[in-house]
CSV table of C-alpha atoms in Angstrom, one decimal:
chain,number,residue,atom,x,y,z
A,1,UNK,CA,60.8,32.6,48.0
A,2,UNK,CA,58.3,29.8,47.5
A,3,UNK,CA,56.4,29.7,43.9
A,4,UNK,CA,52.9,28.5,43.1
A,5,UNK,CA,50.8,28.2,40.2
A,6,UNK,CA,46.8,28.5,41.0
A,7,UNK,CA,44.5,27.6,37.8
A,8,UNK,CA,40.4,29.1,37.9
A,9,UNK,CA,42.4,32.4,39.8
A,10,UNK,CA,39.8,34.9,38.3
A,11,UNK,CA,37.5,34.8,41.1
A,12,UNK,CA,36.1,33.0,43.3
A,13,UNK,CA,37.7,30.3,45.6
A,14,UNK,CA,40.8,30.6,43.3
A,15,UNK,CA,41.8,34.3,43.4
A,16,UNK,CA,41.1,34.3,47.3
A,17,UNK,CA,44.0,31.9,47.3
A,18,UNK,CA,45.8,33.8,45.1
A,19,UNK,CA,45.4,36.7,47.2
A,20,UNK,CA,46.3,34.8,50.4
A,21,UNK,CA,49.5,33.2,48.9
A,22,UNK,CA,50.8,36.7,47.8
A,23,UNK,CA,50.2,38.3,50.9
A,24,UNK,CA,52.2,35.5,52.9
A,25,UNK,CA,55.4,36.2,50.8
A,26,UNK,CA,54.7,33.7,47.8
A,27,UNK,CA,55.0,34.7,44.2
A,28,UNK,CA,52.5,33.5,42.3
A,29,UNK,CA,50.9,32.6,38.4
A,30,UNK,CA,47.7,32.7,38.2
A,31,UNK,CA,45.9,31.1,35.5
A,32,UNK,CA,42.8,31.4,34.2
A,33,UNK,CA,40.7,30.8,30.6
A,34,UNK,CA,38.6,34.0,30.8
A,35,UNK,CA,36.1,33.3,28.6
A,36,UNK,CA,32.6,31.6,29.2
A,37,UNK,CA,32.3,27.7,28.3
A,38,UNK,CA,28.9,27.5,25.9
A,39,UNK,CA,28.3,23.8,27.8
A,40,UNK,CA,27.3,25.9,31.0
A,41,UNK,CA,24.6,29.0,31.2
A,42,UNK,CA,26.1,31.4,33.3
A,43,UNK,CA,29.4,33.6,33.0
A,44,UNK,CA,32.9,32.7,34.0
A,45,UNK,CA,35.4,34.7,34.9
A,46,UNK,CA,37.0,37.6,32.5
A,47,UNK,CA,40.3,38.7,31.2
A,48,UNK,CA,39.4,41.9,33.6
A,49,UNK,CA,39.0,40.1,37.1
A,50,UNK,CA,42.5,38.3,36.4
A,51,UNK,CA,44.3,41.5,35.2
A,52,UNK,CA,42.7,43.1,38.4
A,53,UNK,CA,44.0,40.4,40.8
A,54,UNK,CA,47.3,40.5,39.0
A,55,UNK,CA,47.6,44.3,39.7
A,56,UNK,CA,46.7,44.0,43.5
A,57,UNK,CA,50.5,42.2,43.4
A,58,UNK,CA,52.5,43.4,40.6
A,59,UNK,CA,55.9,41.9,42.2
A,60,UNK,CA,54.2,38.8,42.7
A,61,UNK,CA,51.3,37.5,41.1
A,62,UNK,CA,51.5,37.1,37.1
A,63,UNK,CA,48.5,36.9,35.1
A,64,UNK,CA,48.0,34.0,32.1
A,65,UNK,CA,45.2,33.5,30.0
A,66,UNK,CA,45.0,29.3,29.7
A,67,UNK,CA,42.6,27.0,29.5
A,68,UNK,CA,43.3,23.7,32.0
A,69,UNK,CA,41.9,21.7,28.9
A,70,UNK,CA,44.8,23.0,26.8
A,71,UNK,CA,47.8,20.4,28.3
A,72,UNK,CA,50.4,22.5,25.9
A,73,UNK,CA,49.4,25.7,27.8
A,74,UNK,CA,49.7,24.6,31.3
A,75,UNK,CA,52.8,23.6,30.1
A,76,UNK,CA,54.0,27.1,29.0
A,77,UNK,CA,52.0,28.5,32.5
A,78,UNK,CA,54.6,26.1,34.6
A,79,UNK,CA,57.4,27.3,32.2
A,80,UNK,CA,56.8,30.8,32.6
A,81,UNK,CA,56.5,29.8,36.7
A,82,UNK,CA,60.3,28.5,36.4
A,83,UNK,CA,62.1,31.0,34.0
A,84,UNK,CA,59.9,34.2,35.9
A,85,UNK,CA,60.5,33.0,39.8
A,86,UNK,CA,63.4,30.2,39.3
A,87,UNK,CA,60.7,27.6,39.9
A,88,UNK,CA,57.8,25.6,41.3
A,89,UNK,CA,56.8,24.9,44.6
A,90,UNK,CA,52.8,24.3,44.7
A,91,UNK,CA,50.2,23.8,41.9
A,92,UNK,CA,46.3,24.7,43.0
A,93,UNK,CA,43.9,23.0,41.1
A,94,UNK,CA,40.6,25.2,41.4
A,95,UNK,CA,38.9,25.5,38.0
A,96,UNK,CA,35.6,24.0,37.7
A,97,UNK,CA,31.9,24.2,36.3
A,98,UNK,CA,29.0,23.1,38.1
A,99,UNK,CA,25.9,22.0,35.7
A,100,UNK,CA,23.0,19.8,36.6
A,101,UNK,CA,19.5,20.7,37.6
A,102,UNK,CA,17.9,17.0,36.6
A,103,UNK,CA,17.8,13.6,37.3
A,104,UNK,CA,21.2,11.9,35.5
A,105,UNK,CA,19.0,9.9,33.1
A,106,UNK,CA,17.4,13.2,31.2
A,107,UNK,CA,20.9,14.8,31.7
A,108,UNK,CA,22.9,15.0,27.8
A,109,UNK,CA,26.6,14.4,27.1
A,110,UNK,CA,27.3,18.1,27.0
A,111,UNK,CA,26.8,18.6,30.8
A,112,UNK,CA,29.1,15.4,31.6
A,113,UNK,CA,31.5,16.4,29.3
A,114,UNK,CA,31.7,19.7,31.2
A,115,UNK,CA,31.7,18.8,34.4
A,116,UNK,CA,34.8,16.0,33.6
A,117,UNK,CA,37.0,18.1,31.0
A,118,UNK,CA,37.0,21.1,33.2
A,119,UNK,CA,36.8,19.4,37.1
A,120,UNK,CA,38.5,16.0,36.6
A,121,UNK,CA,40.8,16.0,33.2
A,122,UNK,CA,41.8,19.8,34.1
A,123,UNK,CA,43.3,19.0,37.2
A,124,UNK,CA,44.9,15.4,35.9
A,125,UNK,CA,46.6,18.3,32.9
A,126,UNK,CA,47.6,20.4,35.5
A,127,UNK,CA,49.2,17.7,37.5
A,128,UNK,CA,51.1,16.2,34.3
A,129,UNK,CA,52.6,19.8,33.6
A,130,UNK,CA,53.0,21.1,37.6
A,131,UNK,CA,54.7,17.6,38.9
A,132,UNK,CA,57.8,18.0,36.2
A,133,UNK,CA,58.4,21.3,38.1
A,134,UNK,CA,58.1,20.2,41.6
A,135,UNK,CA,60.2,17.4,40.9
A,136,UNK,CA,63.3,19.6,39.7
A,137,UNK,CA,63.4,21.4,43.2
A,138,UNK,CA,66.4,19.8,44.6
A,139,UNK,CA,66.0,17.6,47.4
A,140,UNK,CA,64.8,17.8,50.4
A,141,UNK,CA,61.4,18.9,48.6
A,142,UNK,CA,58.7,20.1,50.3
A,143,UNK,CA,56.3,20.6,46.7
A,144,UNK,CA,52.6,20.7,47.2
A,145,UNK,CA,49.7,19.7,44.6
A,146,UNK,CA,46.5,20.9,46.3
A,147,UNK,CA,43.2,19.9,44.2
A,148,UNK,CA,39.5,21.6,44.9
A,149,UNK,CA,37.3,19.0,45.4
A,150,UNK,CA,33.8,19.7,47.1
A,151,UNK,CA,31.3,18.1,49.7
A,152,UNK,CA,30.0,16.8,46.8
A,153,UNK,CA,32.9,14.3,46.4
A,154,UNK,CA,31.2,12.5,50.2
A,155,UNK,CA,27.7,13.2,49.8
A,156,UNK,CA,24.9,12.1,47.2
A,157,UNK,CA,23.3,16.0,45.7
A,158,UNK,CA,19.7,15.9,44.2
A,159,UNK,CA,20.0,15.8,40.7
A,160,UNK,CA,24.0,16.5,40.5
A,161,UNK,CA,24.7,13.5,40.1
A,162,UNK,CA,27.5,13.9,37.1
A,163,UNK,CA,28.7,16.8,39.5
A,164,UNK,CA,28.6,13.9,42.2
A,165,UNK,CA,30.9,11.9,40.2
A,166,UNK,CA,33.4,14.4,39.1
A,167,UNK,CA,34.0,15.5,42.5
A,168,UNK,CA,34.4,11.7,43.5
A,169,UNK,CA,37.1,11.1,40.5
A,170,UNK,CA,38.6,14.4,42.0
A,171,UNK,CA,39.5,12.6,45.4
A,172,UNK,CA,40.3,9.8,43.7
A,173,UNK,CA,42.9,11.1,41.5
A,174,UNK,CA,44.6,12.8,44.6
A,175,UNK,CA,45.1,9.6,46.3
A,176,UNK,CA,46.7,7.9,42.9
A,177,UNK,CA,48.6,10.9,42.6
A,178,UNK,CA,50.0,10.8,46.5
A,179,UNK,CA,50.8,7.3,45.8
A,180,UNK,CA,52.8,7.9,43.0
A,181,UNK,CA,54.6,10.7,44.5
A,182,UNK,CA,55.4,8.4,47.6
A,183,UNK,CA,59.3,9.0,48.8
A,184,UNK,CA,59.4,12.6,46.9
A,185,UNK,CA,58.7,14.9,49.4
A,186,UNK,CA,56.0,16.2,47.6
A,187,UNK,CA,52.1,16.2,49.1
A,188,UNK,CA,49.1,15.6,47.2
A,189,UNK,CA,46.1,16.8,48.8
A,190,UNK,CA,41.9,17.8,48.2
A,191,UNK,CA,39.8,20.1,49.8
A,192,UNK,CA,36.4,19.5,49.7
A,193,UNK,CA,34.5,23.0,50.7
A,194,UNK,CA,30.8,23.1,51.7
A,195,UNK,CA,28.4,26.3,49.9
A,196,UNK,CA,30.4,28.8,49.8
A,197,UNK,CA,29.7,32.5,48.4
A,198,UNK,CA,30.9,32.2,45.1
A,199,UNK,CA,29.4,32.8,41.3
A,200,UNK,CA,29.1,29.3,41.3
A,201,UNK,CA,27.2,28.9,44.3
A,202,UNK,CA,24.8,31.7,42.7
A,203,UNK,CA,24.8,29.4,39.3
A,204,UNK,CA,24.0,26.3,41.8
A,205,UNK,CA,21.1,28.2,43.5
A,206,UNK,CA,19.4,28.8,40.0
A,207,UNK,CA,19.6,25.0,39.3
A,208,UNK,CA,17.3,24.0,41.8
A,209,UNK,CA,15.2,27.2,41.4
A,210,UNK,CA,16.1,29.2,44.8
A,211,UNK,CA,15.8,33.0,45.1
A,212,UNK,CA,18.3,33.4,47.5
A,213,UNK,CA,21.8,31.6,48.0
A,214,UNK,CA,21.9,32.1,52.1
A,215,UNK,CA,19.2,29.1,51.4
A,216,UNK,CA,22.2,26.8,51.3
A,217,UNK,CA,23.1,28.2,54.6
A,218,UNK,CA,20.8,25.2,56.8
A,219,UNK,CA,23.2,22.3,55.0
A,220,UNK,CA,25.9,23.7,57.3
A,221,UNK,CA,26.2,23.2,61.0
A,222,UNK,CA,28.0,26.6,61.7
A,223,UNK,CA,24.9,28.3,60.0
A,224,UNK,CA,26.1,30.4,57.4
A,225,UNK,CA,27.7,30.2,53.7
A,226,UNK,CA,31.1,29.9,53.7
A,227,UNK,CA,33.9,32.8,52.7
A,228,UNK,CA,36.0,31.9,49.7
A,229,UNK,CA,39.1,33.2,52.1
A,230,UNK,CA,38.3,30.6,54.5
A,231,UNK,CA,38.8,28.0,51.8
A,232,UNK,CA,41.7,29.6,50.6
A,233,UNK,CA,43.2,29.3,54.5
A,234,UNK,CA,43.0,25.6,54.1
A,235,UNK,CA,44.3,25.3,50.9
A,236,UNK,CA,47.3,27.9,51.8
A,237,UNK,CA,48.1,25.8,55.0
A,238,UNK,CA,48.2,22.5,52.7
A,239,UNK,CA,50.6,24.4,50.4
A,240,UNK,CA,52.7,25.6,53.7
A,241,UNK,CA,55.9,23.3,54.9
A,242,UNK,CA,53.8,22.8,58.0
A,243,UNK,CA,51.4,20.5,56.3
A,244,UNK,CA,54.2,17.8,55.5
A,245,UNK,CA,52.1,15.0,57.2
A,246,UNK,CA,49.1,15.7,55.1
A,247,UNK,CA,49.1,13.7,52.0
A,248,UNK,CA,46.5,11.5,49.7
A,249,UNK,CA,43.9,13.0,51.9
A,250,UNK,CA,41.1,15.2,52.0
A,251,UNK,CA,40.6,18.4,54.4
A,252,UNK,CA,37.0,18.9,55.0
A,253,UNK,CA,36.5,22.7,54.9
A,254,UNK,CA,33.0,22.7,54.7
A,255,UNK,CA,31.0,23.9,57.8
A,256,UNK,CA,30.0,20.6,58.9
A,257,UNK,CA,28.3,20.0,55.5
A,258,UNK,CA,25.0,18.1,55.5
A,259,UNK,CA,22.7,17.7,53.3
């Protein structure tokens, strides 16, 4: 049975892959801080969605509270991964904090900060602790490191731009990583979703003021916000066997995002 590790699993586009590997037969840890971050003004997820989502599987999914800032826990997390389910087969990268609202230039260091030690630094931690594991799966390997990215990482966003940039170093540090991990057997991929219906999307839409999130809707040429399961399809695919010719590359899951 295969093993993954998904980090920002509370909700959002990381519990519906969570839910999507544990339904197709993988067991699962599913990490999350649960607790808000001060540098950002809207909630994050709680201690209560993860238990939930943990629950849904209880002979797959385990439930740890860890912050992907904290290198020593998301060591533990892939520990716990090995010694629980014999091992590790894919690490998901989803946590991440949007913040912006204003021109980068009357932007402060506490939104940058954010957005990189969360979206960039969090998945670089996560790759340091998860890439050990996938490594000790004895060869032929088929390991997977999938990283959330977002249309932001391809297009310019009025006034998100630090958000811009994090997303960039996102796809960037996927293709360093698949380099590194040439020969191995194991895939490093990003997936760069379009708006998607999500707490973050809702904390995005108060940024620039809208009433409604189905606003965000027109960007997208199918019309409509996207479902967090049909990101979690792409990034379950890219953790599959089937995906072993995908590697330092991006899927686009996005709707035909334009903005």
């Amino acid at each position: 049975m295969s093993v993954a590790l998904v980090t920002g699993a509370a909700r959002g586009i990381g519990a519906a892959a969570v839910r999507r590997l544990a339904t197709t037969g993988w067991q699962v840890v599913a990490v999350d801080r649960c607790a808000d971050d001060p540098r950002v003004p809207y909630p994050l997820g709680t201690r209560e969605e993860l238990a939930a989502l943990a629950a849904s599987y209880p002979d797959a999914v385990l439930d740890v509270v860890a912050d992907v800032q904290d290198p020593a826990a998301l060591r533990s997390a892939v520990a716990l991964a090995e010694d629980r389910f014999g091992g590790l087969d894919a690490a998901v990268a989803a946590a991440a904090l949007i913040a912006g609202g204003r021109p980068l230039w009357e932007s402060d260091d506490t939104e940058w900060d954010a957005l990189f030690s969360v979206g960039v630094t969090g998945i670089a931690n996560l790759a340091r602790a998860a890439i050990p594991a996938l490594l000790r799966r004895p060869e032929p390997r088929q390991g997977r490191f999938v990283a959330l990215a977002s249309a932001a990482a391809h297009h310019g966003l009025w006034h998100l731009a630090g958000y811009n940039a994090a997303k960039h170093a996102v796809v960037g540090l996927v293709k360093g990583l698949a380099t590194d991990l040439r020969g191995t057997g194991i895939c490093a991929t990003a997936v760069s979703p379009g708006s998607t219906r999500t707490e973050m999307l809702t904390a995005t839409a108060r940024l620039y003021d809208l009433g409604d999130v189905e606003e965000f809707a027109s960007h997208q040429l199918v019309e409509r916000l996207l479902e967090p399961d049909e990101i979690a399809a792409a990034v379950c695919f890219l953790c599959s066997p089937e995906s072993s010719a995908i590697t330092g590359t991006v899927v686009h899951a996005d709707g035909g995002f334009a903005p």
